[in-house]
Amino acid sequence: VQALPSTIGFDFQPRDATVRVRGQERSVAESLDRPFEIRSPRGATDLRHRVEYEVSAPGYRTHRATVTVAPGQSQTLQGALTPE
């Protein structure tokens, strides 16, 4: 069994911050126009997608976190980076 793919976008400030998800990288603004597609390996024991992500920008503290996304769903994470 393989879980349906999901998508995840990022609505963070600043908009030009860089988002990294599973080896892919794009700006926050780009992630809203073209969300990351999330797939899990076939035969995974948990039918939810576990996604580690990082949002960073010069002059700001990097934000790292993990989120769980249900199969077939789209999710947009919101936040703001903290200035250093």
GROMACS .gro file of C-alpha atoms in nm:
model
   84
    1VAL     CA    1   0.000   0.000   0.000
    2GLN     CA    2   0.123   0.349  -0.082
    3ALA     CA    3  -0.023   0.667   0.065
    4LEU     CA    4  -0.157   0.927  -0.176
    5PRO     CA    5   0.081   1.218  -0.229
    6SER     CA    6   0.020   1.541  -0.038
    7THR     CA    7   0.133   1.899  -0.096
    8ILE     CA    8   0.277   2.150   0.146
    9GLY     CA    9   0.335   2.523   0.101
   10PHE     CA   10   0.481   2.786   0.331
   11ASP     CA   11   0.333   3.127   0.417
   12PHE     CA   12   0.628   3.266   0.614
   13GLN     CA   13   0.781   3.610   0.655
   14PRO     CA   14   1.007   3.721   0.498
   15ARG     CA   15   0.868   3.608   0.161
   16ASP     CA   16   1.216   3.569   0.012
   17ALA     CA   17   1.322   3.317   0.281
   18THR     CA   18   1.442   2.981   0.151
   19VAL     CA   19   1.246   2.663   0.227
   20ARG     CA   20   1.411   2.320   0.218
   21VAL     CA   21   1.205   2.002   0.208
   22ARG     CA   22   1.349   1.658   0.127
   23GLY     CA   23   1.639   1.792  -0.076
   24GLN     CA   24   1.428   2.044  -0.269
   25GLU     CA   25   1.466   2.418  -0.222
   26ARG     CA   26   1.256   2.721  -0.320
   27SER     CA   27   1.150   3.056  -0.178
   28VAL     CA   28   0.847   3.098   0.047
   29ALA     CA   29   0.665   3.283  -0.234
   30GLU     CA   30   0.745   3.005  -0.483
   31SER     CA   31   0.620   2.740  -0.237
   32LEU     CA   32   0.277   2.907  -0.235
   33ASP     CA   33   0.260   2.909  -0.616
   34ARG     CA   34   0.416   2.564  -0.652
   35PRO     CA   35   0.380   2.362  -0.327
   36PHE     CA   36   0.618   2.078  -0.247
   37GLU     CA   37   0.480   1.736  -0.341
   38ILE     CA   38   0.522   1.489  -0.057
   39ARG     CA   39   0.538   1.113  -0.118
   40SER     CA   40   0.627   0.834   0.120
   41PRO     CA   41   0.787   0.504   0.022
   42ARG     CA   42   0.563   0.218  -0.080
   43GLY     CA   43   0.493  -0.015   0.212
   44ALA     CA   44   0.548   0.249   0.481
   45THR     CA   45   0.391   0.135   0.810
   46ASP     CA   46   0.244   0.479   0.888
   47LEU     CA   47   0.004   0.608   0.625
   48ARG     CA   48   0.080   0.970   0.713
   49HIS     CA   49   0.364   1.170   0.558
   50ARG     CA   50   0.625   1.288   0.810
   51VAL     CA   51   0.800   1.596   0.671
   52GLU     CA   52   1.108   1.768   0.812
   53TYR     CA   53   1.151   2.122   0.683
   54GLU     CA   54   1.374   2.425   0.724
   55VAL     CA   55   1.304   2.794   0.655
   56SER     CA   56   1.602   3.033   0.652
   57ALA     CA   57   1.705   3.381   0.544
   58PRO     CA   58   2.014   3.598   0.602
   59GLY     CA   59   1.978   3.799   0.924
   60TYR     CA   60   1.714   3.565   1.070
   61ARG     CA   61   1.723   3.257   1.292
   62THR     CA   62   1.664   2.937   1.097
   63HIS     CA   63   1.334   2.763   1.172
   64ARG     CA   64   1.342   2.381   1.165
   65ALA     CA   65   1.046   2.158   1.243
   66THR     CA   66   0.863   1.838   1.157
   67VAL     CA   67   0.499   1.814   1.051
   68THR     CA   68   0.270   1.520   0.974
   69VAL     CA   69   0.046   1.552   0.668
   70ALA     CA   70  -0.247   1.323   0.591
   71PRO     CA   71  -0.237   1.147   0.253
   72GLY     CA   72  -0.401   1.336  -0.032
   73GLN     CA   73  -0.427   1.663   0.162
   74SER     CA   74  -0.276   2.003   0.100
   75GLN     CA   75  -0.141   2.207   0.388
   76THR     CA   76   0.003   2.557   0.416
   77LEU     CA   77   0.224   2.628   0.716
   78GLN     CA   78   0.237   2.985   0.847
   79GLY     CA   79   0.497   3.163   1.051
   80ALA     CA   80   0.761   3.432   1.069
   81LEU     CA   81   1.134   3.407   1.114
   82THR     CA   82   1.287   3.583   1.414
   83PRO     CA   83   1.558   3.842   1.342
   84GLU     CA   84   1.902   3.756   1.484
   0.00000   0.00000   0.00000
